[in-house]
Amino acid sequence: MTYEPLAFVVVVFFAVSSLISTTSGMKCYECNVWKAGYGNLCDQPRIRDNCFGCMKTETTIFMGYYKNTPRYSTIISRICANSRTIAFSHECQYYETVDGHSRRCYCNTDLCNGALPAYAPVPMMIVFSSLSVALLILFH
């Protein structure tokens, strides 16, 4: 048995893992958050670094009737949390109000507050999937 294929896989693994961001905080999308008159809409969200957690809120309010049809408005916001005082995990909370409802979802992996829930970091899934295929091909 030669160790050259295994050494190649190990080198590739460390090369790819070194490309993954090693900053202290995580990255989160931020949109529909307005500070001092500036912000980004959710069609082009900003990516913020050094977050301690990410949050996505979806708020729907009842706006009355138009031609006997109820009208609702939904606002989505994505937020980078800069506070260490809150322990973020993958969870959602639902709140009812008099004229609507709100859903707040918290997560703690890079870009997890995007359009779809992401419960595992995508770069790591790609790395481990690639390594699994490479090992299967080499040792099969």
CSV table of C-alpha atoms in Angstrom, one decimal:
chain,number,residue,atom,x,y,z
A,1,MET,CA,0.0,0.0,0.0
A,2,THR,CA,1.4,3.4,-1.0
A,3,TYR,CA,0.8,6.5,1.1
A,4,GLU,CA,1.0,8.9,-1.9
A,5,PRO,CA,-2.8,9.1,-2.6
A,6,LEU,CA,-3.5,9.6,1.2
A,7,ALA,CA,-0.8,12.3,1.4
A,8,PHE,CA,-2.3,14.0,-1.6
A,9,VAL,CA,-5.8,14.0,0.1
A,10,VAL,CA,-4.4,15.4,3.3
A,11,VAL,CA,-2.6,18.2,1.5
A,12,VAL,CA,-5.7,19.1,-0.5
A,13,PHE,CA,-7.7,19.1,2.8
A,14,PHE,CA,-5.4,21.5,4.5
A,15,ALA,CA,-5.1,23.7,1.4
A,16,VAL,CA,-8.9,24.0,1.1
A,17,SER,CA,-9.5,24.5,4.8
A,18,SER,CA,-6.9,27.3,4.9
A,19,LEU,CA,-9.0,29.1,2.3
A,20,ILE,CA,-12.0,29.1,4.7
A,21,SER,CA,-12.3,32.3,6.7
A,22,THR,CA,-10.7,32.1,10.1
A,23,THR,CA,-11.9,35.4,11.6
A,24,SER,CA,-13.1,35.5,15.2
A,25,GLY,CA,-16.7,36.3,14.3
A,26,MET,CA,-19.1,35.0,11.7
A,27,LYS,CA,-20.6,36.6,8.6
A,28,CYS,CA,-24.3,37.5,8.5
A,29,TYR,CA,-26.6,39.1,5.9
A,30,GLU,CA,-28.0,42.5,6.9
A,31,CYS,CA,-30.9,44.2,5.2
A,32,ASN,CA,-33.9,46.4,6.0
A,33,VAL,CA,-31.9,47.7,9.0
A,34,TRP,CA,-31.5,51.5,8.9
A,35,LYS,CA,-28.9,53.3,10.9
A,36,ALA,CA,-28.5,57.0,10.7
A,37,GLY,CA,-30.5,57.1,7.5
A,38,TYR,CA,-28.4,54.4,5.7
A,39,GLY,CA,-29.3,50.8,5.0
A,40,ASN,CA,-29.7,48.1,2.4
A,41,LEU,CA,-32.8,46.5,1.0
A,42,CYS,CA,-33.1,42.7,1.0
A,43,ASP,CA,-32.8,42.4,-2.8
A,44,GLN,CA,-29.1,43.3,-2.3
A,45,PRO,CA,-28.2,42.5,1.4
A,46,ARG,CA,-25.0,43.7,2.9
A,47,ILE,CA,-22.6,41.0,4.3
A,48,ARG,CA,-21.3,42.0,7.8
A,49,ASP,CA,-18.3,40.5,9.5
A,50,ASN,CA,-17.5,39.8,13.1
A,51,CYS,CA,-21.0,39.0,14.2
A,52,PHE,CA,-21.7,36.9,17.3
A,53,GLY,CA,-25.0,35.6,15.8
A,54,CYS,CA,-27.4,36.2,13.0
A,55,MET,CA,-31.1,36.9,13.1
A,56,LYS,CA,-33.9,37.0,10.5
A,57,THR,CA,-37.3,38.5,11.3
A,58,GLU,CA,-40.4,38.2,9.2
A,59,THR,CA,-43.2,40.5,10.4
A,60,THR,CA,-46.7,40.4,8.8
A,61,ILE,CA,-49.3,43.1,9.7
A,62,PHE,CA,-52.9,43.4,8.8
A,63,MET,CA,-53.5,46.6,6.9
A,64,GLY,CA,-57.3,46.6,6.6
A,65,TYR,CA,-59.7,45.7,3.8
A,66,TYR,CA,-59.7,46.7,0.2
A,67,LYS,CA,-62.9,45.8,-1.7
A,68,ASN,CA,-63.8,43.3,1.0
A,69,THR,CA,-60.4,41.6,0.7
A,70,PRO,CA,-58.0,41.6,3.7
A,71,ARG,CA,-54.6,43.2,3.0
A,72,TYR,CA,-51.4,42.3,4.6
A,73,SER,CA,-47.9,43.6,4.5
A,74,THR,CA,-44.8,41.5,5.2
A,75,ILE,CA,-41.4,42.9,6.0
A,76,ILE,CA,-38.2,40.7,6.2
A,77,SER,CA,-35.1,42.0,8.0
A,78,ARG,CA,-31.7,40.3,8.4
A,79,ILE,CA,-29.5,41.3,11.3
A,80,CYS,CA,-25.9,40.9,12.4
A,81,ALA,CA,-25.8,40.6,16.2
A,82,ASN,CA,-22.9,42.3,17.8
A,83,SER,CA,-23.7,41.4,21.4
A,84,ARG,CA,-22.1,38.5,23.3
A,85,THR,CA,-24.7,38.6,26.0
A,86,ILE,CA,-27.2,36.5,24.0
A,87,ALA,CA,-26.6,32.9,23.4
A,88,PHE,CA,-27.6,32.3,19.8
A,89,SER,CA,-28.6,28.9,18.5
A,90,HIS,CA,-30.6,27.5,15.6
A,91,GLU,CA,-34.1,28.4,16.8
A,92,CYS,CA,-37.2,30.4,15.8
A,93,GLN,CA,-39.7,32.2,18.0
A,94,TYR,CA,-43.2,33.1,16.9
A,95,TYR,CA,-45.0,36.2,18.3
A,96,GLU,CA,-48.7,37.1,17.9
A,97,THR,CA,-49.7,40.8,18.0
A,98,VAL,CA,-53.1,42.5,17.7
A,99,ASP,CA,-52.7,43.2,14.0
A,100,GLY,CA,-50.3,40.5,12.8
A,101,HIS,CA,-47.5,38.2,13.8
A,102,SER,CA,-43.7,38.1,13.8
A,103,ARG,CA,-41.2,35.2,13.4
A,104,ARG,CA,-37.6,35.6,14.6
A,105,CYS,CA,-35.0,33.0,13.8
A,106,TYR,CA,-31.6,32.9,15.3
A,107,CYS,CA,-28.6,31.0,14.0
A,108,ASN,CA,-24.8,30.9,14.6
A,109,THR,CA,-23.1,29.9,11.3
A,110,ASP,CA,-21.8,32.0,8.4
A,111,LEU,CA,-24.5,33.5,6.3
A,112,CYS,CA,-27.2,31.4,8.0
A,113,ASN,CA,-29.8,34.2,7.9
A,114,GLY,CA,-30.3,34.1,4.1
A,115,ALA,CA,-33.3,33.2,2.1
A,116,LEU,CA,-33.2,29.5,3.0
A,117,PRO,CA,-32.3,28.1,6.4
A,118,ALA,CA,-28.7,26.9,6.4
A,119,TYR,CA,-27.9,24.6,9.3
A,120,ALA,CA,-24.4,23.7,8.3
A,121,PRO,CA,-21.7,25.9,6.9
A,122,VAL,CA,-21.7,25.4,3.1
A,123,PRO,CA,-17.9,25.5,2.7
A,124,MET,CA,-17.4,22.7,5.2
A,125,MET,CA,-20.1,20.6,3.5
A,126,ILE,CA,-18.3,21.1,0.2
A,127,VAL,CA,-14.9,20.2,1.7
A,128,PHE,CA,-16.2,17.0,3.4
A,129,SER,CA,-18.2,15.9,0.4
A,130,SER,CA,-15.2,16.3,-1.9
A,131,LEU,CA,-13.0,14.4,0.5
A,132,SER,CA,-15.5,11.6,0.9
A,133,VAL,CA,-15.7,11.2,-2.9
A,134,ALA,CA,-11.9,11.4,-3.3
A,135,LEU,CA,-11.4,8.7,-0.6
A,136,LEU,CA,-14.1,6.5,-2.1
A,137,ILE,CA,-12.4,6.7,-5.5
A,138,LEU,CA,-8.9,6.2,-4.2
A,139,PHE,CA,-9.6,3.3,-1.8
A,140,HIS,CA,-12.3,1.5,-3.7
